[in-house]
mmCIF file of C-alpha atoms in Angstrom:
data_model
loop_
_atom_site.group_PDB
_atom_site.id
_atom_site.type_symbol
_atom_site.label_atom_id
_atom_site.label_comp_id
_atom_site.label_asym_id
_atom_site.label_seq_id
_atom_site.Cartn_x
_atom_site.Cartn_y
_atom_site.Cartn_z
ATOM 1 C CA MET A 257 59.281 -25.419 -19.548
ATOM 2 C CA LEU A 258 60.979 -24.470 -16.314
ATOM 3 C CA ARG A 259 58.686 -21.479 -15.866
ATOM 4 C CA ALA A 260 55.577 -23.630 -16.397
ATOM 5 C CA ALA A 261 56.905 -26.246 -14.013
ATOM 6 C CA LEU A 262 57.645 -23.651 -11.353
ATOM 7 C CA PHE A 263 54.184 -22.181 -11.683
ATOM 8 C CA GLY A 264 52.731 -25.654 -11.288
ATOM 9 C CA LEU A 265 54.879 -26.152 -8.190
ATOM 10 C CA VAL A 266 53.693 -22.816 -6.817
ATOM 11 C CA LEU A 267 50.063 -23.808 -7.191
ATOM 12 C CA ALA A 268 50.586 -27.234 -5.724
ATOM 13 C CA THR A 269 52.630 -26.398 -2.644
ATOM 14 C CA ALA A 270 51.066 -23.241 -1.141
ATOM 15 C CA PRO A 271 48.650 -23.995 1.713
ATOM 16 C CA ALA A 272 45.102 -23.456 0.476
ATOM 17 C CA MET A 273 43.344 -22.336 3.634
ATOM 18 C CA ALA A 274 46.110 -20.466 5.427
ATOM 19 C CA GLN A 275 46.167 -17.723 2.810
ATOM 20 C CA THR A 276 42.423 -17.528 2.109
ATOM 21 C CA ALA A 277 41.266 -13.921 1.987
ATOM 22 C CA ASP A 278 38.345 -12.523 3.960
ATOM 23 C CA PRO A 279 36.067 -12.467 0.861
ATOM 24 C CA ALA A 280 36.390 -16.244 0.547
ATOM 25 C CA THR A 281 35.724 -16.711 4.241
ATOM 26 C CA ALA A 282 32.632 -14.506 3.987
ATOM 27 C CA ALA A 283 31.294 -16.467 1.032
ATOM 28 C CA ARG A 284 31.808 -19.790 2.802
ATOM 29 C CA ALA A 285 30.074 -18.462 5.912
ATOM 30 C CA ALA A 286 27.164 -17.336 3.707
ATOM 31 C CA ALA A 287 26.883 -20.836 2.251
ATOM 32 C CA GLU A 288 26.629 -22.215 5.772
ATOM 33 C CA ARG A 289 23.869 -19.705 6.556
ATOM 34 C CA LEU A 290 21.930 -20.906 3.528
ATOM 35 C CA ASP A 291 22.301 -24.487 4.737
ATOM 36 C CA ARG A 292 20.905 -23.488 8.124
ATOM 37 C CA ALA A 293 18.027 -21.652 6.420
ATOM 38 C CA THR A 294 17.161 -24.839 4.531
ATOM 39 C CA ALA A 295 17.050 -26.772 7.791
ATOM 40 C CA GLN A 296 14.919 -23.993 9.290
ATOM 41 C CA LEU A 297 12.462 -24.321 6.389
ATOM 42 C CA ASP A 298 12.064 -28.034 7.066
ATOM 43 C CA ALA A 299 11.370 -27.278 10.735
ATOM 44 C CA ALA A 300 8.855 -24.551 9.838
ATOM 45 C CA GLU A 301 6.668 -27.069 8.017
ATOM 46 C CA ASP A 302 5.619 -28.522 11.362
ATOM 47 C CA ALA A 303 5.809 -25.369 13.466
ATOM 48 C CA ARG A 304 2.725 -24.410 15.417
ATOM 49 C CA ASN A 305 2.968 -20.769 14.408
ATOM 50 C CA ARG A 306 3.861 -21.341 10.786
ATOM 51 C CA VAL A 307 3.527 -17.700 9.721
ATOM 52 C CA LYS A 308 6.132 -16.599 12.250
ATOM 53 C CA ALA A 309 8.411 -19.559 11.521
ATOM 54 C CA LEU A 310 8.219 -19.083 7.766
ATOM 55 C CA THR A 311 8.788 -15.329 8.117
ATOM 56 C CA GLU A 312 11.982 -16.001 10.064
ATOM 57 C CA THR A 313 12.979 -18.623 7.487
ATOM 58 C CA ILE A 314 12.587 -16.202 4.580
ATOM 59 C CA ARG A 315 14.642 -13.612 6.449
ATOM 60 C CA ALA A 316 17.320 -16.253 7.005
ATOM 61 C CA PHE A 317 17.347 -17.033 3.284
ATOM 62 C CA GLU A 318 17.464 -13.334 2.385
ATOM 63 C CA ASP A 319 20.353 -12.776 4.795
ATOM 64 C CA GLY A 320 22.184 -15.825 3.474
ATOM 65 C CA LEU A 321 21.676 -14.934 -0.182
ATOM 66 C CA GLN A 322 22.771 -11.353 0.457
ATOM 67 C CA ALA A 323 25.865 -12.537 2.306
ATOM 68 C CA MET A 324 26.597 -14.950 -0.541
ATOM 69 C CA ARG A 325 26.283 -12.182 -3.119
ATOM 70 C CA GLU A 326 28.517 -9.892 -1.085
ATOM 71 C CA GLY A 327 31.070 -12.633 -0.519
ATOM 72 C CA LEU A 328 31.167 -13.393 -4.241
ATOM 73 C CA ARG A 329 31.425 -9.706 -5.075
ATOM 74 C CA GLN A 330 34.382 -9.247 -2.732
ATOM 75 C CA ALA A 331 35.975 -12.435 -4.032
ATOM 76 C CA SER A 332 35.603 -11.257 -7.628
ATOM 77 C CA ILE A 333 37.066 -7.842 -6.849
ATOM 78 C CA ARG A 334 39.994 -9.438 -5.005
ATOM 79 C CA GLU A 335 40.615 -11.991 -7.765
ATOM 80 C CA LEU A 336 40.593 -9.250 -10.416
ATOM 81 C CA ALA A 337 43.001 -7.100 -8.397
ATOM 82 C CA LEU A 338 45.410 -10.019 -7.936
ATOM 83 C CA THR A 339 45.219 -10.977 -11.604
ATOM 84 C CA ARG A 340 45.998 -7.429 -12.681
ATOM 85 C CA GLU A 341 48.837 -7.171 -10.185
ATOM 86 C CA LEU A 342 50.400 -10.412 -11.408
ATOM 87 C CA ALA A 343 49.996 -9.338 -15.034
ATOM 88 C CA ALA A 344 51.653 -5.990 -14.298
ATOM 89 C CA ARG A 345 54.563 -7.780 -12.643
ATOM 90 C CA GLU A 346 55.047 -10.289 -15.456
ATOM 91 C CA ASP A 347 58.496 -8.969 -16.401
ATOM 92 C CA GLU A 348 59.609 -8.940 -12.765
ATOM 93 C CA ILE A 349 58.337 -12.507 -12.307
ATOM 94 C CA ALA A 350 60.157 -13.632 -15.454
ATOM 95 C CA ARG A 351 63.440 -12.141 -14.204
ATOM 96 C CA LEU A 352 62.912 -13.754 -10.795
ATOM 97 C CA LEU A 353 62.334 -17.132 -12.409
ATOM 98 C CA GLY A 354 65.422 -16.609 -14.569
ATOM 99 C CA VAL A 355 67.600 -15.908 -11.539
ATOM 100 C CA LEU A 356 66.205 -18.899 -9.684
ATOM 101 C CA GLN A 357 66.785 -21.035 -12.756
ATOM 102 C CA THR A 358 70.401 -19.883 -13.088
ATOM 103 C CA VAL A 359 71.092 -20.437 -9.404
ATOM 104 C CA GLY A 360 69.454 -23.830 -9.542
ATOM 105 C CA LYS A 361 71.439 -25.022 -12.618
ATOM 106 C CA ALA A 362 74.865 -23.651 -11.708
ATOM 107 C CA PRO A 363 77.226 -26.169 -9.998
ATOM 108 C CA ALA A 364 78.056 -25.284 -6.408
ATOM 109 C CA PRO A 365 81.869 -24.949 -7.012
ATOM 110 C CA THR A 366 81.214 -22.456 -9.820
ATOM 111 C CA LEU A 367 79.094 -20.317 -7.551
ATOM 112 C CA LEU A 368 81.843 -20.225 -4.959
ATOM 113 C CA LEU A 369 84.664 -19.109 -7.352
ATOM 114 C CA HIS A 370 85.284 -15.500 -8.289
ATOM 115 C CA PRO A 371 87.836 -14.029 -10.788
ATOM 116 C CA ALA A 372 89.095 -11.648 -8.096
ATOM 117 C CA GLY A 373 90.305 -14.498 -5.982
ATOM 118 C CA PRO A 374 89.419 -15.503 -2.428
ATOM 119 C CA THR A 375 88.397 -11.975 -1.400
ATOM 120 C CA GLY A 376 85.995 -11.629 -4.326
ATOM 121 C CA THR A 377 84.675 -15.114 -3.701
ATOM 122 C CA ALA A 378 83.986 -14.226 -0.059
ATOM 123 C CA ARG A 379 82.279 -11.009 -1.040
ATOM 124 C CA SER A 380 80.130 -12.721 -3.688
ATOM 125 C CA GLY A 381 79.210 -15.386 -1.169
ATOM 126 C CA MET A 382 78.088 -12.714 1.294
ATOM 127 C CA ILE A 383 76.030 -10.985 -1.406
ATOM 128 C CA LEU A 384 74.458 -14.283 -2.442
ATOM 129 C CA SER A 385 73.595 -15.104 1.148
ATOM 130 C CA ASP A 386 71.856 -11.716 1.434
ATOM 131 C CA VAL A 387 70.014 -11.998 -1.877
ATOM 132 C CA THR A 388 68.785 -15.580 -1.582
ATOM 133 C CA PRO A 389 66.364 -14.984 1.328
ATOM 134 C CA ALA A 390 64.896 -12.004 -0.506
ATOM 135 C CA LEU A 391 64.426 -14.104 -3.650
ATOM 136 C CA ASN A 392 62.813 -16.846 -1.617
ATOM 137 C CA ALA A 393 60.516 -14.332 0.087
ATOM 138 C CA ARG A 394 59.429 -12.885 -3.237
ATOM 139 C CA ALA A 395 58.853 -16.366 -4.624
ATOM 140 C CA GLN A 396 56.769 -17.265 -1.569
ATOM 141 C CA ALA A 397 54.693 -14.101 -1.927
ATOM 142 C CA LEU A 398 54.072 -15.077 -5.541
ATOM 143 C CA ARG A 399 53.011 -18.583 -4.475
ATOM 144 C CA ASP A 400 50.595 -17.117 -1.939
ATOM 145 C CA LYS A 401 48.938 -14.795 -4.424
ATOM 146 C CA LEU A 402 48.633 -17.438 -7.113
ATOM 147 C CA ASP A 403 47.097 -19.808 -4.598
ATOM 148 C CA GLU A 404 44.662 -17.137 -3.469
ATOM 149 C CA VAL A 405 43.582 -16.607 -7.081
ATOM 150 C CA ARG A 406 43.033 -20.352 -7.432
ATOM 151 C CA THR A 407 40.998 -20.523 -4.207
ATOM 152 C CA LEU A 408 38.816 -17.566 -5.197
ATOM 153 C CA ARG A 409 38.166 -18.998 -8.662
ATOM 154 C CA GLN A 410 37.229 -22.373 -7.211
ATOM 155 C CA LEU A 411 34.863 -20.663 -4.788
ATOM 156 C CA GLN A 412 33.143 -18.743 -7.570
ATOM 157 C CA ALA A 413 32.873 -21.874 -9.689
ATOM 158 C CA SER A 414 31.160 -23.792 -6.888
ATOM 159 C CA ALA A 415 28.826 -20.921 -5.966
ATOM 160 C CA ALA A 416 26.235 -21.725 -8.634
ATOM 161 C CA GLU A 417 24.936 -24.817 -6.863
ATOM 162 C CA THR A 418 24.796 -23.039 -3.506
ATOM 163 C CA LEU A 419 22.878 -20.115 -5.001
ATOM 164 C CA ARG A 420 20.518 -22.458 -6.834
ATOM 165 C CA ASP A 421 19.664 -24.290 -3.619
ATOM 166 C CA GLY A 422 19.187 -20.994 -1.767
ATOM 167 C CA LEU A 423 16.864 -19.536 -4.403
ATOM 168 C CA THR A 424 14.846 -22.753 -4.538
ATOM 169 C CA GLY A 425 14.532 -22.713 -0.770
ATOM 170 C CA VAL A 426 13.382 -19.098 -0.519
ATOM 171 C CA GLN A 427 10.843 -19.599 -3.312
ATOM 172 C CA LYS A 428 9.422 -22.604 -1.494
ATOM 173 C CA ALA A 429 9.278 -20.620 1.756
ATOM 174 C CA ARG A 430 7.405 -17.740 0.073
ATOM 175 C CA THR A 431 4.793 -20.112 -1.323
ATOM 176 C CA ALA A 432 4.356 -21.761 2.062
ATOM 177 C CA LEU A 433 4.083 -18.353 3.746
ATOM 178 C CA SER A 434 1.321 -17.206 1.397
ATOM 179 C CA GLN A 435 -0.656 -20.340 2.204
ATOM 180 C CA ALA A 436 -0.029 -19.999 5.940
ATOM 181 C CA VAL A 437 -1.233 -16.396 5.904
ATOM 182 C CA ALA A 438 -4.374 -17.432 4.032
ATOM 183 C CA ASP A 439 -5.052 -20.143 6.616
ATOM 184 C CA ARG A 440 -4.432 -17.880 9.619
ATOM 185 C CA THR A 441 -7.499 -17.253 11.771
ATOM 186 C CA ASP A 442 -6.092 -16.311 15.168
ATOM 187 C CA LEU A 443 -5.386 -12.579 14.668
ATOM 188 C CA PRO A 444 -7.398 -10.123 16.780
ATOM 189 C CA ARG A 445 -9.485 -7.461 15.054
ATOM 190 C CA ARG A 446 -9.976 -3.862 16.099
ATOM 191 C CA PHE A 447 -12.644 -3.090 13.512
ATOM 192 C CA THR A 448 -14.481 -4.409 10.471
ATOM 193 C CA GLU A 449 -13.985 -2.624 7.165
ATOM 194 C CA ASP A 450 -17.077 -1.295 5.391
ATOM 195 C CA PRO A 451 -16.418 -2.060 1.686
ATOM 196 C CA ILE A 452 -18.923 0.502 0.386
ATOM 197 C CA ARG A 453 -17.499 3.350 2.443
ATOM 198 C CA THR A 454 -13.991 2.251 1.465
ATOM 199 C CA ALA A 455 -14.870 2.360 -2.247
ATOM 200 C CA LEU A 456 -16.435 5.819 -1.861
ATOM 201 C CA LEU A 457 -13.390 7.102 0.017
ATOM 202 C CA ILE A 458 -11.022 5.778 -2.666
ATOM 203 C CA ALA A 459 -13.123 7.360 -5.424
ATOM 204 C CA SER A 460 -13.262 10.754 -3.709
ATOM 205 C CA ALA A 461 -9.679 10.952 -2.449
ATOM 206 C CA GLU A 462 -7.322 12.942 -4.639
ATOM 207 C CA THR A 463 -4.344 12.844 -2.296
ATOM 208 C CA LEU A 464 -2.895 10.495 0.292
ATOM 209 C CA GLU A 465 -3.637 13.127 2.923
ATOM 210 C CA GLY A 466 -7.303 13.213 1.941
ATOM 211 C CA PHE A 467 -7.543 9.438 2.020
ATOM 212 C CA ALA A 468 -5.756 9.125 5.379
ATOM 213 C CA SER A 469 -8.015 11.714 6.965
ATOM 214 C CA GLY A 470 -11.066 9.623 6.100
ATOM 215 C CA LEU A 471 -9.774 6.247 7.289
ATOM 216 C CA THR A 472 -11.852 6.298 10.460
ATOM 217 C CA GLN A 473 -15.003 6.560 8.352
ATOM 218 C CA ILE A 474 -14.567 3.109 6.836
ATOM 219 C CA ALA A 475 -14.353 1.290 10.197
ATOM 220 C CA GLU A 476 -17.304 -0.392 11.851
ATOM 221 C CA ASN A 477 -17.553 -1.682 15.409
ATOM 222 C CA GLU A 478 -14.119 -0.339 16.267
ATOM 223 C CA ALA A 479 -12.743 -1.320 19.663
ATOM 224 C CA GLN A 480 -11.849 1.494 22.003
ATOM 225 C CA GLY A 481 -8.257 2.285 22.954
ATOM 226 C CA SER A 482 -4.997 1.916 21.078
ATOM 227 C CA LEU A 483 -1.957 -0.292 20.899
ATOM 228 C CA PRO A 484 0.874 0.445 23.362
ATOM 229 C CA ASP A 485 2.740 3.692 22.784
ATOM 230 C CA ILE A 486 5.988 3.249 20.827
ATOM 231 C CA SER A 487 7.336 6.782 21.161
ATOM 232 C CA HIS A 488 10.314 5.423 23.099
ATOM 233 C CA ARG A 489 11.340 3.558 19.938
ATOM 234 C CA ARG A 490 11.408 6.684 17.795
ATOM 235 C CA GLY A 491 14.452 6.602 15.528
ATOM 236 C CA GLU A 492 15.164 2.937 16.332
ATOM 237 C CA LEU A 493 12.555 1.060 14.305
ATOM 238 C CA PRO A 494 13.890 -1.231 11.553
ATOM 239 C CA LEU A 495 12.810 -0.514 8.010
ATOM 240 C CA PRO A 496 10.025 -2.821 6.790
ATOM 241 C CA VAL A 497 12.269 -4.299 4.089
ATOM 242 C CA GLN A 498 15.933 -5.090 3.515
ATOM 243 C CA GLY A 499 17.481 -2.602 1.132
ATOM 244 C CA ARG A 500 19.073 0.794 0.744
ATOM 245 C CA VAL A 501 17.515 4.241 0.919
ATOM 246 C CA LEU A 502 17.458 5.431 -2.665
ATOM 247 C CA ARG A 503 15.777 8.778 -2.114
ATOM 248 C CA ALA A 504 15.365 10.765 1.089
ATOM 249 C CA ALA A 505 12.235 12.572 2.203
ATOM 250 C CA GLY A 506 11.627 15.686 0.118
ATOM 251 C CA GLU A 507 14.237 14.714 -2.467
ATOM 252 C CA ALA A 508 13.110 15.151 -6.076
ATOM 253 C CA ASP A 509 12.950 12.140 -8.389
ATOM 254 C CA ALA A 510 13.988 12.097 -12.045
ATOM 255 C CA ALA A 511 10.733 13.851 -13.004
ATOM 256 C CA GLY A 512 11.274 16.566 -10.411
ATOM 257 C CA ILE A 513 8.467 15.299 -8.148
ATOM 258 C CA THR A 514 9.038 15.464 -4.397
ATOM 259 C CA ARG A 515 7.255 13.427 -1.751
ATOM 260 C CA PRO A 516 7.508 13.493 2.034
ATOM 261 C CA GLY A 517 8.433 9.818 2.267
ATOM 262 C CA ILE A 518 11.566 7.824 1.485
ATOM 263 C CA VAL A 519 12.189 5.368 -1.338
ATOM 264 C CA VAL A 520 14.020 2.147 -0.523
ATOM 265 C CA ALA A 521 15.662 0.061 -3.255
ATOM 266 C CA THR A 522 15.100 -3.646 -2.665
ATOM 267 C CA ARG A 523 15.664 -6.940 -4.418
ATOM 268 C CA PRO A 524 12.848 -8.709 -6.275
ATOM 269 C CA ARG A 525 10.412 -10.681 -4.106
ATOM 270 C CA ALA A 526 11.856 -9.215 -0.893
ATOM 271 C CA LEU A 527 9.743 -9.754 2.206
ATOM 272 C CA VAL A 528 8.057 -6.677 3.712
ATOM 273 C CA SER A 529 7.057 -6.820 7.386
ATOM 274 C CA THR A 530 5.695 -4.651 10.189
ATOM 275 C CA PRO A 531 8.382 -2.664 12.064
ATOM 276 C CA ALA A 532 6.168 -2.723 15.185
ATOM 277 C CA ALA A 533 2.864 -4.198 16.280
ATOM 278 C CA ALA A 534 0.171 -2.380 14.315
ATOM 279 C CA THR A 535 -3.412 -2.354 13.113
ATOM 280 C CA ILE A 536 -3.980 -2.637 9.373
ATOM 281 C CA ARG A 537 -5.953 0.500 8.538
ATOM 282 C CA TYR A 538 -6.014 -0.150 4.784
ATOM 283 C CA ARG A 539 -4.665 -2.580 2.204
ATOM 284 C CA GLY A 540 -5.128 -2.413 -1.548
ATOM 285 C CA GLU A 541 -4.452 -0.173 -4.537
ATOM 286 C CA LEU A 542 -4.510 3.563 -3.948
ATOM 287 C CA LEU A 543 -4.065 6.532 -6.303
ATOM 288 C CA ASP A 544 -0.753 6.139 -8.160
ATOM 289 C CA TYR A 545 1.008 4.351 -5.272
ATOM 290 C CA GLY A 546 0.229 0.798 -6.396
ATOM 291 C CA ASN A 547 -0.538 -1.704 -3.665
ATOM 292 C CA VAL A 548 -0.575 0.117 -0.323
ATOM 293 C CA MET A 549 -0.560 -0.984 3.319
ATOM 294 C CA ILE A 550 -1.432 1.652 5.914
ATOM 295 C CA LEU A 551 -0.444 0.579 9.415
ATOM 296 C CA GLU A 552 -1.417 2.225 12.682
ATOM 297 C CA PRO A 553 1.042 1.305 15.450
ATOM 298 C CA GLN A 554 -0.575 3.751 17.873
ATOM 299 C CA ALA A 555 -3.315 6.368 17.842
ATOM 300 C CA GLY A 556 -2.466 9.304 15.577
ATOM 301 C CA LEU A 557 0.508 7.572 13.916
ATOM 302 C CA LEU A 558 0.371 5.983 10.468
ATOM 303 C CA PHE A 559 3.016 4.113 8.484
ATOM 304 C CA VAL A 560 2.222 4.134 4.758
ATOM 305 C CA VAL A 561 4.008 1.400 2.810
ATOM 306 C CA ALA A 562 3.467 1.508 -0.958
ATOM 307 C CA GLY A 563 4.697 -0.356 -4.007
ATOM 308 C CA LEU A 564 4.194 -3.979 -2.971
ATOM 309 C CA ASP A 565 3.253 -6.683 -5.454
ATOM 310 C CA VAL A 566 1.596 -9.095 -2.988
ATOM 311 C CA VAL A 567 -0.138 -7.936 0.204
ATOM 312 C CA TYR A 568 -1.041 -10.015 3.251
ATOM 313 C CA GLY A 569 -3.734 -9.422 5.857
ATOM 314 C CA GLU A 570 -7.056 -7.629 6.069
ATOM 315 C CA ALA A 571 -8.096 -4.184 7.263
ATOM 316 C CA GLY A 572 -8.873 -4.227 10.970
ATOM 317 C CA GLN A 573 -6.442 -7.006 11.882
ATOM 318 C CA VAL A 574 -3.814 -6.389 14.546
ATOM 319 C CA LEU A 575 -0.400 -7.708 13.530
ATOM 320 C CA PRO A 576 2.467 -8.539 15.891
ATOM 321 C CA SER A 577 5.809 -6.837 15.318
ATOM 322 C CA GLY A 578 7.749 -8.410 12.460
ATOM 323 C CA SER A 579 4.676 -9.890 10.796
ATOM 324 C CA PRO A 580 4.734 -10.223 6.995
ATOM 325 C CA ILE A 581 2.581 -7.718 5.126
ATOM 326 C CA GLY A 582 3.639 -8.550 1.575
ATOM 327 C CA LEU A 583 6.268 -9.198 -1.055
ATOM 328 C CA MET A 584 7.974 -6.931 -3.553
ATOM 329 C CA GLY A 585 7.479 -7.464 -7.262
ATOM 330 C CA GLY A 586 9.850 -8.692 -9.934
ATOM 331 C CA ASP A 587 11.446 -12.076 -10.455
ATOM 332 C CA ASP A 588 14.408 -13.674 -8.763
ATOM 333 C CA PRO A 589 17.453 -13.238 -11.017
ATOM 334 C CA ALA A 590 18.902 -16.249 -12.793
ATOM 335 C CA ILE A 591 22.026 -17.858 -11.363
ATOM 336 C CA GLY A 592 24.078 -16.638 -14.299
ATOM 337 C CA THR A 593 22.916 -13.066 -13.746
ATOM 338 C CA ILE A 594 23.919 -13.133 -10.077
ATOM 339 C CA LEU A 595 27.349 -14.549 -10.911
ATOM 340 C CA SER A 596 27.795 -12.008 -13.705
ATOM 341 C CA GLN A 597 26.881 -9.099 -11.438
ATOM 342 C CA SER A 598 29.247 -10.425 -8.789
ATOM 343 C CA SER A 599 32.112 -10.755 -11.247
ATOM 344 C CA GLU A 600 31.548 -7.169 -12.327
ATOM 345 C CA GLY A 601 31.456 -6.014 -8.706
ATOM 346 C CA ALA A 602 28.005 -4.586 -9.427
ATOM 347 C CA GLY A 603 25.183 -3.830 -7.031
ATOM 348 C CA THR A 604 22.520 -3.458 -9.724
ATOM 349 C CA ASP A 605 20.217 -6.218 -8.452
ATOM 350 C CA ARG A 606 18.000 -3.908 -6.365
ATOM 351 C CA THR A 607 15.456 -3.361 -9.097
ATOM 352 C CA GLU A 608 12.346 -2.808 -6.940
ATOM 353 C CA THR A 609 11.408 0.240 -4.879
ATOM 354 C CA LEU A 610 9.276 0.610 -1.768
ATOM 355 C CA TYR A 611 7.833 3.970 -0.724
ATOM 356 C CA ILE A 612 7.526 4.622 3.024
ATOM 357 C CA GLU A 613 5.723 7.594 4.499
ATOM 358 C CA VAL A 614 5.053 8.446 8.155
ATOM 359 C CA ARG A 615 2.112 10.629 9.224
ATOM 360 C CA GLU A 616 1.562 12.022 12.712
ATOM 361 C CA ASP A 617 -1.944 13.383 13.225
ATOM 362 C CA ASN A 618 -2.195 13.229 9.422
ATOM 363 C CA VAL A 619 0.835 15.485 8.954
ATOM 364 C CA PRO A 620 3.795 13.882 7.117
ATOM 365 C CA VAL A 621 7.077 13.734 9.028
ATOM 366 C CA ASP A 622 10.507 12.556 7.939
ATOM 367 C CA PRO A 623 10.564 8.732 8.221
ATOM 368 C CA GLY A 624 14.152 9.112 9.378
ATOM 369 C CA SER A 625 12.777 10.361 12.688
ATOM 370 C CA TRP A 626 11.262 6.917 13.267
ATOM 371 C CA PHE A 627 13.368 4.454 11.256
ATOM 372 C CA ARG A 628 17.064 3.577 11.248
ATOM 373 C CA THR A 629 17.510 4.814 7.707
ATOM 374 C CA ASP A 630 21.079 6.047 8.273
ATOM 375 C CA ARG A 631 22.217 2.617 9.428
ATOM 376 C CA MET A 632 20.443 0.521 6.833
ATOM 377 C CA ASP A 633 23.290 -0.688 4.675
ATOM 378 C CA ASP A 634 23.069 -3.655 2.363
ATOM 379 C CA LYS A 635 21.759 -6.081 4.858
#
């Protein structure tokens, strides 16, 4: 009874916020970011440039959801570590509670008497005065850790509603973005695609190199000149999608096949956008790459982005930097799945892959020479 009562006192008296760990703080901050993203979505409904506003809104939701997942993952790892530590120290805690119980029940005169007389009593008093602060410190440390466990569990329990609202918001923003892209009529065009020549080129091309070399043949009425040179941004361009590099250029896959591009692992329905202003040279299915977008940011330079589920835009259009070009496939995970993955400390939710290849004068080069692949963590 006394042990249960003391544990109840520990949980009730320790300050909740003062001892909150960084994982909890991160998760709360992520929840606030999702709230701001929701407000941003409402504002985007009336924005003049709805494509740009909705693109920024989806990025805000993706950032917020990622931060929420990471905060929950850290909270789960911390809660598990504390639980295991407390379980391992169960015997020590029991002895500590026993000592505190004995000290608390014993009458003060009894504590002050010693069989050895006044000298022994003085010595025992000195020992007790030394031990008591240490016992109190250990008890306080126990209170702090138990309270941290309680705070982390409460945070995880309340995360479901926050995640549900965030997923609903991002789904709504994606739908609105698709409609806004379809309604967009203000993009400049550098050329008009000839559908017959495009079909013939697709049918005759056996490799990406062969297809890329014939891209100029499918363009009609192409404007002279090129977009501004971006060579000064070499190595600093952001990847078109949030994720992690799964396979580097030239690295063999499970089947032993090597390709000159990189493979980025992303979450389902992730937004894919232009890393720089670019002309759409091609969009559609190609060879075994699935849906492909070929972007030309400057003359002689092509960014090949393959593996999308939904593609936006038309060949010949000139897109501003950061414009949406499509969405990844898959379905958003259920709330229970996200919480389960977080509790396991898992990062297995990046189920989609995007292939990115860079070609200079139709020769493939390492995308790492253009993109910040080494700094792309789990944003």
